[in-house]
Coordinates of C-alpha atoms in Angstrom, one line a residue:
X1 CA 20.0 14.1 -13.0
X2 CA 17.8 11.5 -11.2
X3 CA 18.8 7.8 -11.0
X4 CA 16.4 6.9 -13.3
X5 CA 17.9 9.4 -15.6
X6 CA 21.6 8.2 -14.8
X7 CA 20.2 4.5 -15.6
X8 CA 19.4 5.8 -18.8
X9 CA 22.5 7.1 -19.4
X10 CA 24.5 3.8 -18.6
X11 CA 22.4 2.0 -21.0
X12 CA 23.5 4.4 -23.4
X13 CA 27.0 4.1 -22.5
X14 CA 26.4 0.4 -22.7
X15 CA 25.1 0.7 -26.8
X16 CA 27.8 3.0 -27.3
X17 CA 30.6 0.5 -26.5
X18 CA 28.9 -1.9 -28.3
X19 CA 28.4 0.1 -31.1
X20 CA 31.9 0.8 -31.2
X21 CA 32.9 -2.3 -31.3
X22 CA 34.2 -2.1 -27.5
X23 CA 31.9 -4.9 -26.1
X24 CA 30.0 -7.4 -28.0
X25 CA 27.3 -8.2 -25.3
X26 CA 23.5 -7.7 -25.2
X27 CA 22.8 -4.3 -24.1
X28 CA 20.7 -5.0 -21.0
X29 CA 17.0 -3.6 -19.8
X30 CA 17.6 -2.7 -16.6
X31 CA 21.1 -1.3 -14.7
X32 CA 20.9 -1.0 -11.0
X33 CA 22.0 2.3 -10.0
X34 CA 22.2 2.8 -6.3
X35 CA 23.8 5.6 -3.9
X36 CA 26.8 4.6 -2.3
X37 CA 26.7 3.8 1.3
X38 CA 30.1 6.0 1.6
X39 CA 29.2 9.5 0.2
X40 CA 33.1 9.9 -0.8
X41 CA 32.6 7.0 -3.4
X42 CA 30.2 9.5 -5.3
X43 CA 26.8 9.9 -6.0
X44 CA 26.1 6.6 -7.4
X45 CA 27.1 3.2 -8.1
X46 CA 26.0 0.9 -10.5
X47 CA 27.3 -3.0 -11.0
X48 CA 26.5 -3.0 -14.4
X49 CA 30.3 -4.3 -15.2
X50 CA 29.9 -7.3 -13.3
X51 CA 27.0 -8.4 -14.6
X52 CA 28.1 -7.9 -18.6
X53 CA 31.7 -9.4 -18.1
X54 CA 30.9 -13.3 -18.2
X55 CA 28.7 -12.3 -21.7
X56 CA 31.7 -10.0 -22.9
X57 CA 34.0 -13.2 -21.7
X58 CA 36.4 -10.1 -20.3
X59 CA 37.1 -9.1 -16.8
X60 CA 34.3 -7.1 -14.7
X61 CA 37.2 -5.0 -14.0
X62 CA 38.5 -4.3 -18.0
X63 CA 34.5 -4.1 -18.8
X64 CA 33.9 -1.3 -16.2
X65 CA 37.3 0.8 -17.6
X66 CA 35.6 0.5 -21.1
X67 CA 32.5 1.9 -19.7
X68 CA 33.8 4.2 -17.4
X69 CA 35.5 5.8 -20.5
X70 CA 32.2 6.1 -22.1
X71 CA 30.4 7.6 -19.3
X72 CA 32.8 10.4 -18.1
X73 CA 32.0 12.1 -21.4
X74 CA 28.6 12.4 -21.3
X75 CA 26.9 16.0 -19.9
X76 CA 26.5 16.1 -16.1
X77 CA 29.0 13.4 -15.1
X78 CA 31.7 15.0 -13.6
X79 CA 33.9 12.0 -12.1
X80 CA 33.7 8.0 -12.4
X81 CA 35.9 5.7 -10.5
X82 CA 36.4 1.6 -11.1
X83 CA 36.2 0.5 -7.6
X84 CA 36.7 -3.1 -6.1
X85 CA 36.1 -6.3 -8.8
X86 CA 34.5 -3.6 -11.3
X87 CA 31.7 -1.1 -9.6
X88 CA 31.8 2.0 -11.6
X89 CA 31.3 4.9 -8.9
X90 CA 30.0 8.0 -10.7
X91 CA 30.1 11.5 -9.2
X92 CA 27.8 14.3 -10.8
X93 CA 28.5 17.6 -11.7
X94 CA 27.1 20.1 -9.6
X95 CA 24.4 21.3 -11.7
X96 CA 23.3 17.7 -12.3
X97 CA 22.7 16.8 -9.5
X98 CA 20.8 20.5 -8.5
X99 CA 18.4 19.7 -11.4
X100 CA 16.9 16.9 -9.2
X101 CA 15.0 20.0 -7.1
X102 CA 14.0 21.3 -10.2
X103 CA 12.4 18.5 -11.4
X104 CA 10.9 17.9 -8.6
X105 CA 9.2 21.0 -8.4
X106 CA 8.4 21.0 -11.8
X107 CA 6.7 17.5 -11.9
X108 CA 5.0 18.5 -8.9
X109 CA 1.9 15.5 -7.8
X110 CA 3.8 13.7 -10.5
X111 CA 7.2 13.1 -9.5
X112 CA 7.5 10.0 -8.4
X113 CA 5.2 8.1 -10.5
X114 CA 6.6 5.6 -12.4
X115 CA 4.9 3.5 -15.5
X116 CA 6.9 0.3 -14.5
X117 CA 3.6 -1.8 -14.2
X118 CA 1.6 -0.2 -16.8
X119 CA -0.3 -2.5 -18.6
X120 CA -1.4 -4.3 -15.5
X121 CA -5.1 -4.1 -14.7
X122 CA -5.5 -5.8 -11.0
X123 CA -8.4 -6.5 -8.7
X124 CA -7.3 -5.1 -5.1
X125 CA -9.3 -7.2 -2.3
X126 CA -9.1 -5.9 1.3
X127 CA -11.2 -5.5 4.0
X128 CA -14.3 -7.5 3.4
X129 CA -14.8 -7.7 6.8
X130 CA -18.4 -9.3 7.4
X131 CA -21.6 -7.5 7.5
X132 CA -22.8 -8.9 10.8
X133 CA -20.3 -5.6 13.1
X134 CA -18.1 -2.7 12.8
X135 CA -14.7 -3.1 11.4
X136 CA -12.1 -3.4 14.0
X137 CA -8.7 -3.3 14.6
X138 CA -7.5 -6.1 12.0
X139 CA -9.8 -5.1 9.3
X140 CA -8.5 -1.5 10.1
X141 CA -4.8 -2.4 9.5
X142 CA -5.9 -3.6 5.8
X143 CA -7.8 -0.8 5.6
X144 CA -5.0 1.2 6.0
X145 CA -2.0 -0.5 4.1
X146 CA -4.7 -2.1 1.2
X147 CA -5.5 1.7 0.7
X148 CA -1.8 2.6 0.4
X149 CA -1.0 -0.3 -2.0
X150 CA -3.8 0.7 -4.0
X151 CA -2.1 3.9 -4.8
X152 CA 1.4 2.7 -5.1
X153 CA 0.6 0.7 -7.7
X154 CA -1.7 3.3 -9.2
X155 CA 1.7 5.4 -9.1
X156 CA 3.5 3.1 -11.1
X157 CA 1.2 2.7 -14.0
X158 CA -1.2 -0.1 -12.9
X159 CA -4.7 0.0 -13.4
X160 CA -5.8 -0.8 -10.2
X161 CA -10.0 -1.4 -8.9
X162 CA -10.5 -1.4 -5.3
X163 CA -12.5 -4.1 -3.9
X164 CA -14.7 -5.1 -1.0
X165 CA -16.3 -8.3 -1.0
X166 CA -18.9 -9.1 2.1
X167 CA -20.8 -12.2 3.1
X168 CA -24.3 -11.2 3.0
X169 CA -25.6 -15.3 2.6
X170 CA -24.9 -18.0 4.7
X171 CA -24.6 -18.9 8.3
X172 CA -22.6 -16.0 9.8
X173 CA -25.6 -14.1 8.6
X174 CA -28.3 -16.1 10.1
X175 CA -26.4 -15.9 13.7
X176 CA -26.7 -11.9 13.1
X177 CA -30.1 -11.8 12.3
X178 CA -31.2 -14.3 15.4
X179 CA -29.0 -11.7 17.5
X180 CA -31.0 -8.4 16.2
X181 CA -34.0 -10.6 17.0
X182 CA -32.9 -11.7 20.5
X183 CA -31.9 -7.7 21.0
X184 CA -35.5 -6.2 20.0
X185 CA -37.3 -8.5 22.2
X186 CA -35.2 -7.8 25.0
X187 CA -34.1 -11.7 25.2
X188 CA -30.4 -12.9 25.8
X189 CA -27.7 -13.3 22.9
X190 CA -28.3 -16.4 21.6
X191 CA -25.3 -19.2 22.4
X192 CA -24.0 -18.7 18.8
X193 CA -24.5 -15.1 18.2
X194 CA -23.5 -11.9 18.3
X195 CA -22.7 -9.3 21.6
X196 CA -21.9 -5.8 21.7
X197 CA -23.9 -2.4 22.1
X198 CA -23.7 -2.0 18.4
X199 CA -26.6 -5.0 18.0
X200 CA -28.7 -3.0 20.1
X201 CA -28.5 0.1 18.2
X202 CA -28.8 -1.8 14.7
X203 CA -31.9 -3.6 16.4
X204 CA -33.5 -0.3 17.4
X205 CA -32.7 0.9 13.9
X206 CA -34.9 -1.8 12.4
X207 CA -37.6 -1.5 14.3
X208 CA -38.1 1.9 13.9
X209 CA -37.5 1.6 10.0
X210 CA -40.6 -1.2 10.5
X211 CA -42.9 -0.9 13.2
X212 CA -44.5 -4.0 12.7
X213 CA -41.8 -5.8 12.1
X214 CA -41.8 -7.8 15.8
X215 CA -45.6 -8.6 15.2
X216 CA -44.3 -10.9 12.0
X217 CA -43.8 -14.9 12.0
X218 CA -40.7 -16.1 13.1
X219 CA -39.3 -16.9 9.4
X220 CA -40.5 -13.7 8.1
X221 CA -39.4 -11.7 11.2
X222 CA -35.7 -13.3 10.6
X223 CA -35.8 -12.3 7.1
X224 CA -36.7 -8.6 7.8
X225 CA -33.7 -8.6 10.6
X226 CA -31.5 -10.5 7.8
X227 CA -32.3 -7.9 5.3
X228 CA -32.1 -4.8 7.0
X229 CA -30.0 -5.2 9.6
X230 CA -27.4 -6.1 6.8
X231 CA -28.2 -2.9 5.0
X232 CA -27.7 -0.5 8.1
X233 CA -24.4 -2.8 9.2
X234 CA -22.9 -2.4 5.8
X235 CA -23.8 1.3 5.7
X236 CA -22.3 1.5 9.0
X237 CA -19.1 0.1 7.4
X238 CA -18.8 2.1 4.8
X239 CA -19.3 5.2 6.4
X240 CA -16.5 4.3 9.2
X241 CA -14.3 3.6 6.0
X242 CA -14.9 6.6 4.0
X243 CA -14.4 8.9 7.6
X244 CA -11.0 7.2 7.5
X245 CA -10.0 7.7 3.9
X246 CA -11.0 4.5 2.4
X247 CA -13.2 4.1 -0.7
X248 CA -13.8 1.1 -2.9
X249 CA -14.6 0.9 -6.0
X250 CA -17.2 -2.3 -6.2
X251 CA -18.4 -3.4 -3.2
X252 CA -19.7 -7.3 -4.0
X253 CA -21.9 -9.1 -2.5
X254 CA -21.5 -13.0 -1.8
X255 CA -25.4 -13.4 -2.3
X256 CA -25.6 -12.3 -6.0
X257 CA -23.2 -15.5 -6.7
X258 CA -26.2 -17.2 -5.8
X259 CA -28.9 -15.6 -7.1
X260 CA -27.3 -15.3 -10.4
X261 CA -26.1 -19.0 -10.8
X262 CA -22.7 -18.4 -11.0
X263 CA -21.7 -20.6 -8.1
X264 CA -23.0 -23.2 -11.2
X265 CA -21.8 -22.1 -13.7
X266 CA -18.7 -22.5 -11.8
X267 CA -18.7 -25.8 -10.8
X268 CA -19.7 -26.4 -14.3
X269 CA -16.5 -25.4 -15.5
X270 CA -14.3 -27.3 -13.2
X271 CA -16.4 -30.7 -14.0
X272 CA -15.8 -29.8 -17.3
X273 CA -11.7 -29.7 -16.9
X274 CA -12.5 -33.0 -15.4
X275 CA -11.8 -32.0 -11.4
X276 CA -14.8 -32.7 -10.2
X277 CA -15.9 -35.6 -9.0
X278 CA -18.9 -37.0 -6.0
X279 CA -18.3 -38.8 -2.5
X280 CA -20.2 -39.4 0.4
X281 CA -23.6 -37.8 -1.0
X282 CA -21.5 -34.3 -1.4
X283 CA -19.1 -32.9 -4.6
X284 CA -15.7 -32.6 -3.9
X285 CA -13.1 -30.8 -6.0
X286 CA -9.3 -32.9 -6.5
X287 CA -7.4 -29.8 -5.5
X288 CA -5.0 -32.0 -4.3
X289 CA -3.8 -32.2 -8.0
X290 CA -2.7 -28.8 -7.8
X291 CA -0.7 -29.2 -4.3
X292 CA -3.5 -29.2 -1.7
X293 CA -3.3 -31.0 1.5
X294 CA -6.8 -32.6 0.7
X295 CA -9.4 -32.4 -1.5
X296 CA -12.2 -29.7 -1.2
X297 CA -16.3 -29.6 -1.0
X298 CA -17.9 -27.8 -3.3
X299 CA -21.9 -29.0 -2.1
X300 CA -22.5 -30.7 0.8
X301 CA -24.4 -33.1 0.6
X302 CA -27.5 -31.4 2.0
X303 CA -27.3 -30.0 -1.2
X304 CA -25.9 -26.3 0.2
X305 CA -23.0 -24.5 -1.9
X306 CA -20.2 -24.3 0.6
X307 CA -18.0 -21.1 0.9
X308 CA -15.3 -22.7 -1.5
X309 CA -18.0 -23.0 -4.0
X310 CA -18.5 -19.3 -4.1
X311 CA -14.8 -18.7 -4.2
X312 CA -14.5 -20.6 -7.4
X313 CA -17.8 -18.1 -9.0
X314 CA -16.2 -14.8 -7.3
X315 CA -12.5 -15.6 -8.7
X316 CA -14.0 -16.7 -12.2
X317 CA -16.2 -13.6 -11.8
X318 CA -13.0 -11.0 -11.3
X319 CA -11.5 -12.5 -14.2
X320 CA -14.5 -12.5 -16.8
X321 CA -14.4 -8.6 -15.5
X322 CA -11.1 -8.6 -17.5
X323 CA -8.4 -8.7 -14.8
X324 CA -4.8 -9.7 -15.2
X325 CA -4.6 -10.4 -11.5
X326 CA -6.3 -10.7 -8.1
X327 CA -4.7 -9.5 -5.4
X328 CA -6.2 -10.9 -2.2
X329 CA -5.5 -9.4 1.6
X330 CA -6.0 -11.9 4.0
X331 CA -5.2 -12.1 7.9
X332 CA -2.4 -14.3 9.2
X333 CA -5.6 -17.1 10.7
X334 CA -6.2 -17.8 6.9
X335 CA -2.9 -18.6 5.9
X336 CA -4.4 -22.4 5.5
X337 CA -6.5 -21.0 2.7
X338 CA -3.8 -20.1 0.7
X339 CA -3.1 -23.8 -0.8
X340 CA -6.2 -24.6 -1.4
X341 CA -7.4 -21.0 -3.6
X342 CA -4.5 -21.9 -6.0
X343 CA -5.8 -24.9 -6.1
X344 CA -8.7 -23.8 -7.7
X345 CA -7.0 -21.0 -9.6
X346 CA -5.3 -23.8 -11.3
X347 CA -8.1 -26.1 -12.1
X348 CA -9.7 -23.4 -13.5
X349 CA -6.9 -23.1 -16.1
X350 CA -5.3 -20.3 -14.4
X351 CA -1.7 -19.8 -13.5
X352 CA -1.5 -19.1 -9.5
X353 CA 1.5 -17.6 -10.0
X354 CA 0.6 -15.1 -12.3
X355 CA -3.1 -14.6 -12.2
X356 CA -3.0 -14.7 -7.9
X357 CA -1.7 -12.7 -5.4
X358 CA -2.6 -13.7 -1.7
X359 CA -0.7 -11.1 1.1
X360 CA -1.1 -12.6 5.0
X361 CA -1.2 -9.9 7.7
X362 CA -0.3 -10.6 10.9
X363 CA -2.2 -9.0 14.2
X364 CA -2.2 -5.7 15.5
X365 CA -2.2 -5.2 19.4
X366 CA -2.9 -1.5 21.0
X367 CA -0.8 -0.6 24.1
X368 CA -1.5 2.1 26.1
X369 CA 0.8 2.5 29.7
X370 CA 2.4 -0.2 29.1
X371 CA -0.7 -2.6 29.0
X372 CA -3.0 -3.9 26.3
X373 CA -5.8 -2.4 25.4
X374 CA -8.8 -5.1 25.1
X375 CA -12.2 -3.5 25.7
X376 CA -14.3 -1.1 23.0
X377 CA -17.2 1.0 23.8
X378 CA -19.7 -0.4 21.3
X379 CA -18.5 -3.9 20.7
X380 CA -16.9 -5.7 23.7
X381 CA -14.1 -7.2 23.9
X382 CA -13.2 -6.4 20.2
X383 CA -11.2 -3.3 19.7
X384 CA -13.1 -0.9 16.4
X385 CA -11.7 1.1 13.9
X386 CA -13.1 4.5 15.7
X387 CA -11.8 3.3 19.0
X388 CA -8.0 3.6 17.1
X389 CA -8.8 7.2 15.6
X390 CA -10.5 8.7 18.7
X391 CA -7.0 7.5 20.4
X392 CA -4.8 9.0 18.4
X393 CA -6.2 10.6 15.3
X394 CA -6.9 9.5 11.4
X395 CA -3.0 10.2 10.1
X396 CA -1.2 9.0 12.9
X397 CA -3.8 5.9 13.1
X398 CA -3.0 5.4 9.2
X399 CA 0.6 6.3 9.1
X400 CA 1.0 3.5 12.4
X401 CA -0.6 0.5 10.3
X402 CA 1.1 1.3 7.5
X403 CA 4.4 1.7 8.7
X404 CA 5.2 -1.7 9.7
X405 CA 5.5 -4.9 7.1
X406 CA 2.3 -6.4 6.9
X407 CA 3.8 -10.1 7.7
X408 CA 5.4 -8.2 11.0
X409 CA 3.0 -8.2 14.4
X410 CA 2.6 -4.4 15.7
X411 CA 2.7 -3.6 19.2
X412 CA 0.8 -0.3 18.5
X413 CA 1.5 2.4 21.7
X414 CA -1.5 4.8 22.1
X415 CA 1.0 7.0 23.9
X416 CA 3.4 7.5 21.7
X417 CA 1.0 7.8 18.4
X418 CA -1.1 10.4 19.9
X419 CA 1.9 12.6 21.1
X420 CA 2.8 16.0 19.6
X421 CA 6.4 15.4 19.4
X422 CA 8.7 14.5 17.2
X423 CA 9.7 11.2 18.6
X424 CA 5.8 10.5 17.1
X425 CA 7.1 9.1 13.1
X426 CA 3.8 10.7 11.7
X427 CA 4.6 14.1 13.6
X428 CA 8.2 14.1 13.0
X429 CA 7.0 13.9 8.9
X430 CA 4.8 16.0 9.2
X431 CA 6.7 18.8 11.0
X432 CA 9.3 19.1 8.0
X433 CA 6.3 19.9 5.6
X434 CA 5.1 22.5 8.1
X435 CA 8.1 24.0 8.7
X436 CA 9.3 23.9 4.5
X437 CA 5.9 25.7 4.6
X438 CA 6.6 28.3 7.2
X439 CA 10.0 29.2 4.9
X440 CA 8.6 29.2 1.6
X441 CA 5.6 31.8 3.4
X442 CA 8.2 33.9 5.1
X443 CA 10.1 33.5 1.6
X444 CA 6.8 35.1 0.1
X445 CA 6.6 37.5 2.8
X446 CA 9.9 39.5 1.9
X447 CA 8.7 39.4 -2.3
X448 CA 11.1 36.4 -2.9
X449 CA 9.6 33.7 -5.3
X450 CA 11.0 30.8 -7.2
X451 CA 11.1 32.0 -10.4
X452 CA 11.8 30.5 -13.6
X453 CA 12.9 27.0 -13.3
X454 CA 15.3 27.8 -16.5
X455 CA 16.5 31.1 -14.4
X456 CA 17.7 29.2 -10.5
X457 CA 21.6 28.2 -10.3
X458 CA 21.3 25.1 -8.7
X459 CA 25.2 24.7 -9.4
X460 CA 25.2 27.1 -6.2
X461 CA 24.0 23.8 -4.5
X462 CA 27.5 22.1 -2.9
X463 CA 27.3 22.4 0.6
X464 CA 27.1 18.1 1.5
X465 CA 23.8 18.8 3.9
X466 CA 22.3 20.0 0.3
X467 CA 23.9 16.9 -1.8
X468 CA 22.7 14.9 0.8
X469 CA 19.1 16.4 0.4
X470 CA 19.6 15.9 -3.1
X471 CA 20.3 12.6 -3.5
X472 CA 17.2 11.8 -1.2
X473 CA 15.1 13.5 -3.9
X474 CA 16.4 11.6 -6.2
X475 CA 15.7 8.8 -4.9
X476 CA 11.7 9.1 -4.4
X477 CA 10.8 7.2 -7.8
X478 CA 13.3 4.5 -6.6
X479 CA 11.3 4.0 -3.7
X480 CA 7.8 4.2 -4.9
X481 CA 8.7 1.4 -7.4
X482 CA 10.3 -1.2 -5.8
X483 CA 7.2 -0.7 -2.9
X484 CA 4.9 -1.1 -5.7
X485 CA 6.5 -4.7 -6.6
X486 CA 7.3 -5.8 -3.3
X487 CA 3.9 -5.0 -2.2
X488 CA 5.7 -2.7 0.9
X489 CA 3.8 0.5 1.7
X490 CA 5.8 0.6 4.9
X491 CA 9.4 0.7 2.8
X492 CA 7.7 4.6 1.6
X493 CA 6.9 5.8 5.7
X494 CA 10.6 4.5 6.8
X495 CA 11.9 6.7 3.4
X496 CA 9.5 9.6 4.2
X497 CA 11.5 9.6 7.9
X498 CA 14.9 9.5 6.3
X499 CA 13.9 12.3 4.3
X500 CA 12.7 14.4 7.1
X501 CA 15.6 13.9 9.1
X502 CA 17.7 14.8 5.9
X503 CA 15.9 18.0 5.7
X504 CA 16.2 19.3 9.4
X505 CA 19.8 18.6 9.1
X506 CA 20.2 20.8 5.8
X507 CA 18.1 23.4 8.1
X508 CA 20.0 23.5 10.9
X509 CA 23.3 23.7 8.7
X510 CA 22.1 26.0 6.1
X511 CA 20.3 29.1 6.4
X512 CA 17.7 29.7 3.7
X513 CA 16.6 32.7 3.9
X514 CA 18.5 36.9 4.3
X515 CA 18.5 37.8 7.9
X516 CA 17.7 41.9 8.5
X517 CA 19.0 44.1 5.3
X518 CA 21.0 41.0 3.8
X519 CA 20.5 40.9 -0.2
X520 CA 19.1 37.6 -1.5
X521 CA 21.9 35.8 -3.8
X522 CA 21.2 32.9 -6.6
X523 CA 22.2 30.6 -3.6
X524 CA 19.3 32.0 -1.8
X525 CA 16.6 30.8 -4.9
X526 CA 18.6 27.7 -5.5
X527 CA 18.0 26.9 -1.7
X528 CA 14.3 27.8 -1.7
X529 CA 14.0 25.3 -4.7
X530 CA 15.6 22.7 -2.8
X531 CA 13.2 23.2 0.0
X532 CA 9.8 23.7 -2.3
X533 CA 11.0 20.2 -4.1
X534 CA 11.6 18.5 -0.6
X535 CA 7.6 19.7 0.2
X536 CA 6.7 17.9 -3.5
X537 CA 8.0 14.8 -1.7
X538 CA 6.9 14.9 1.1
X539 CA 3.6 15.5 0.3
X540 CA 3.4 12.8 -2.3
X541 CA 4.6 10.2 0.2
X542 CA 2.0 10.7 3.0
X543 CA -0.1 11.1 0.0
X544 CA 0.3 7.8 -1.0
X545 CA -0.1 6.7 2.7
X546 CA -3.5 8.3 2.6
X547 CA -1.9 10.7 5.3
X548 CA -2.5 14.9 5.1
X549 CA 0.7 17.1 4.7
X550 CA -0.4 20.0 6.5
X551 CA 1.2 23.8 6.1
X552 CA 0.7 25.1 9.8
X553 CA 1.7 22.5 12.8

């Protein structure tokens, strides 16, 4: 029986009582069930008492006996205890809590998954790091933990799109072209512009895609730089991204806002809600209606669209695409953006706090010998996304950003990252699927095989290093969810570690598998389910991290 199960079952206790005329209250949705922090309290604990006794007007403590009745005769509940004002501790019967392995295995890339935000179709923006150099280290952490979220909420039930949005217009894009330029001719960077071996190669790259390119006027000349140099940047992007596990599902680019007049169409619709109003030669939108430290431009009054204006056409864009929400990564140096895009969400007729999602990150710093690590081959002073994963390898690069809350700043040592040991988190994961591996081969080896999942005793299952493994399988889909709705890829890594650690300790305490002419018992299969279900776990969880569980360490 897993928690969600048990949950399940309390409701149903819950409607029972009620039913019976026991308790007259509401039966609720949701009941917390949680493991105890003291294993002798039972399996689980639930406060569902407490929260029905001011409805039932009785005692939390008289609610939870009428409940507790209830419960200790339904099938696989062997024991529950009224504890303190009115917790109900519940211990399961042996078998019970054994089926957990065997559903488990059963569900296999399934277990976990949840459909608690089914019905929920949300745009996923991360990355969008500009066309004009490689991605590096900060883009690389939302790379990383965007990519993760993505299939969290993908494994409870949302319909998510991936999506990379990139500046191809505008005057970031202008300084990169100049720079090419500069580069071909063999001229300085200009004041303004970009440096870094990578503008070299890009430069070369162009020229040798258009010989004649340098022989063109200078406008001309800036527009072939502009257009191509973006094309072979952005290809260069993705192909960094995909080599690290990433892919996106539109990648959109600023410049068809323009070309397609949604940036006024836009502003069309805000002047029609009446927030729109002009000063100074330029229009302004009155975000400070909706809570904004100061009003916004949305054309200058040379006449140019500014950024803002294009995030009004992009957000209104997303949601004509049909989507219940946008989900927005940003880095902790745009946290001043955040007042001013629910501002427009809400002149727009939108609700920010339902139709907007904006997660800050905070920086990422690499350490190696006890120093920081600055300096990147290709692009300076700026540390790359290939620089990371030449230190210390794709899953251990992934599994590192990932591992920490996004709003925490990571001190990330190359050392210990690239380290075969287990005081490495990645490695230490890692080795408990290997070595689950190495048993279930060896188990293969001397003709032993699960079997029938109707045919294993898991009631053979009581030694507390297997309960203990147990309960930790139980609570995977527990995990998953709640890091789906609190946005927290890093709460499944800290889980995964838990789980390994679990797992070595049931090794070390419980031998698996007949030594010499030994005769393999039911506890033998029961065991060998426990360990293939552990596997099923583990591998989902770096699976949703975008980390491999390999067989052979």
């Amino acid at each position: 029986m897993t928690p969600e199960q048990l949950r399940n079952v309390v409701r149903t206790a819950v409607a029972a009582a009620v039913d019976r005329g026991a308790l007259a209250v509401p039966v609720p949705e949701d009941v917390v069930v949680e493991r105890p922090k003291n294993p002798e309290h039972g399996d689980y604990a639930t406060n569902v008492a407490l929260r029905l006794a001011k409805p039932a007007g009785r005692p939390p403590r008289e609610v939870a006996e009428v409940l507790a009745e209830e419960l200790r005769a339904r099938p696989g509940i062997a024991a529950v205890d009224v504890a303190g004002p009115g917790f109900l501790n519940v211990t399961l019967a042996q078998g019970a809590l054994g089926r957990i392995a065997v559903e488990a295995v059963t569900a296999g890339p399934a277990y976990g998954h949840t459909d608690t935000l089914a019905g929920q179709k949300l745009n996923l923006e991360f990355v969008s790091a500009n066309p004009t150099g490689p991605v590096h280290i900060g883009g690389t952490r939302w790379a990383a933990v965007g990519d993760a979220l993505g299939r969290l909420l993908e494994a409870s039930g949302a319909t998510v799109t991936r999506e990379y949005y990139f500046n191809d217009a505008g005057a970031q894009i202008d300084r990169f072209a100049r720079s090419l330029m500069a580069a071909a001719h063999g001229r300085p960077v200009p004041e303004d512009g970009y440096a870094g071996d990578y503008i070299g190669e890009i430069a070369t790259q162009v020229v040798d895609a258009e010989p004649g390119v340098l022989e063109l006027p200078g406008e001309q000349q800036q527009e072939r730089f502009r257009e191509r140099g973006v094309e072979l940047m952005f290809a260069e992007i993705k192909r960094t991204l995909a080599a690290f596990g990433v892919e996106f599902d539109v990648y959109f680019s600023e410049r068809t806002l323009h070309e397609t007049g949604a940036l006024e169409k836009a502003i069309a619709r805000l002047r029609e809600n009446g927030h729109v109003y002009e000063a100074d030669g330029a229009t302004w939108l009155r975000t400070t209606d909706f809570g904004d430290d100061k009003d916004r431009p949305l054309v200058k009054s040379d006449g140019d669209p500014t950024y803002f204006a294009a995030d009004c056409a992009y957000y209104l864009d997303k949601r004509n695409r049909g989507f219940d929400k946008v989900v927005i990564m940003l880095g902790a140096d745009h946290a001043g953006y955040v007042g001013r895009y629910k501002a427009l969400v809400a002149a727009v007729g939108d609700d920010p706090e339902v139709n907007l999602e904006i997660l800050l990150g905070q920086l990422v710093n690499l350490v190696r010998d006890g120093e920081p690590v600055r300096m990147s081959k290709r692009a300076g002073t700026v540390v790359l996304l290939e620089d990371l994963v030449e230190a210390v390898g794709k899953d251990a690069a992934r599994y590192a950003l990932a591992r920490a809350s996004v709003d925490q700043q990571i001190d990330l040592d190359l050392d210990l990252w690239s380290r075969q040991t287990n005081d490495n988190p990645v490695f230490y994961v890692q080795y408990a699927h290997a070595r689950i591996s190495s048993v279930l081969r060896n188990a293969a080896d001397l003709g032993l095989a699960l079997g029938d999942p109707g045919g294993v005793d898991v009631a053979e299952l009581t030694h507390e290093r297997e309960n203990d493994l147990l309960r930790a399988i139980g609570e995977f889909p527990r995990v998953l969810t709640s890091a789906a709705e609190l946005r927290a890829p890093h709460r499944v890594a800290r889980y995964l570690e838990e789980l390994a650690g679990t797992y070595h300790r049931f090794y070390d305490s419980c031998r698996v598998l007949p030594r010499g002419d030994e005769e393999a018992t039911p506890l033998t299969t029961a065991r060998l389910w426990l360990c293939a279900a552990t596997a099923v776990v583990l591998r989902n969880g770096l699976g949703v991290l975008g980390v491999d569980a390999p067989e052979r360490m």
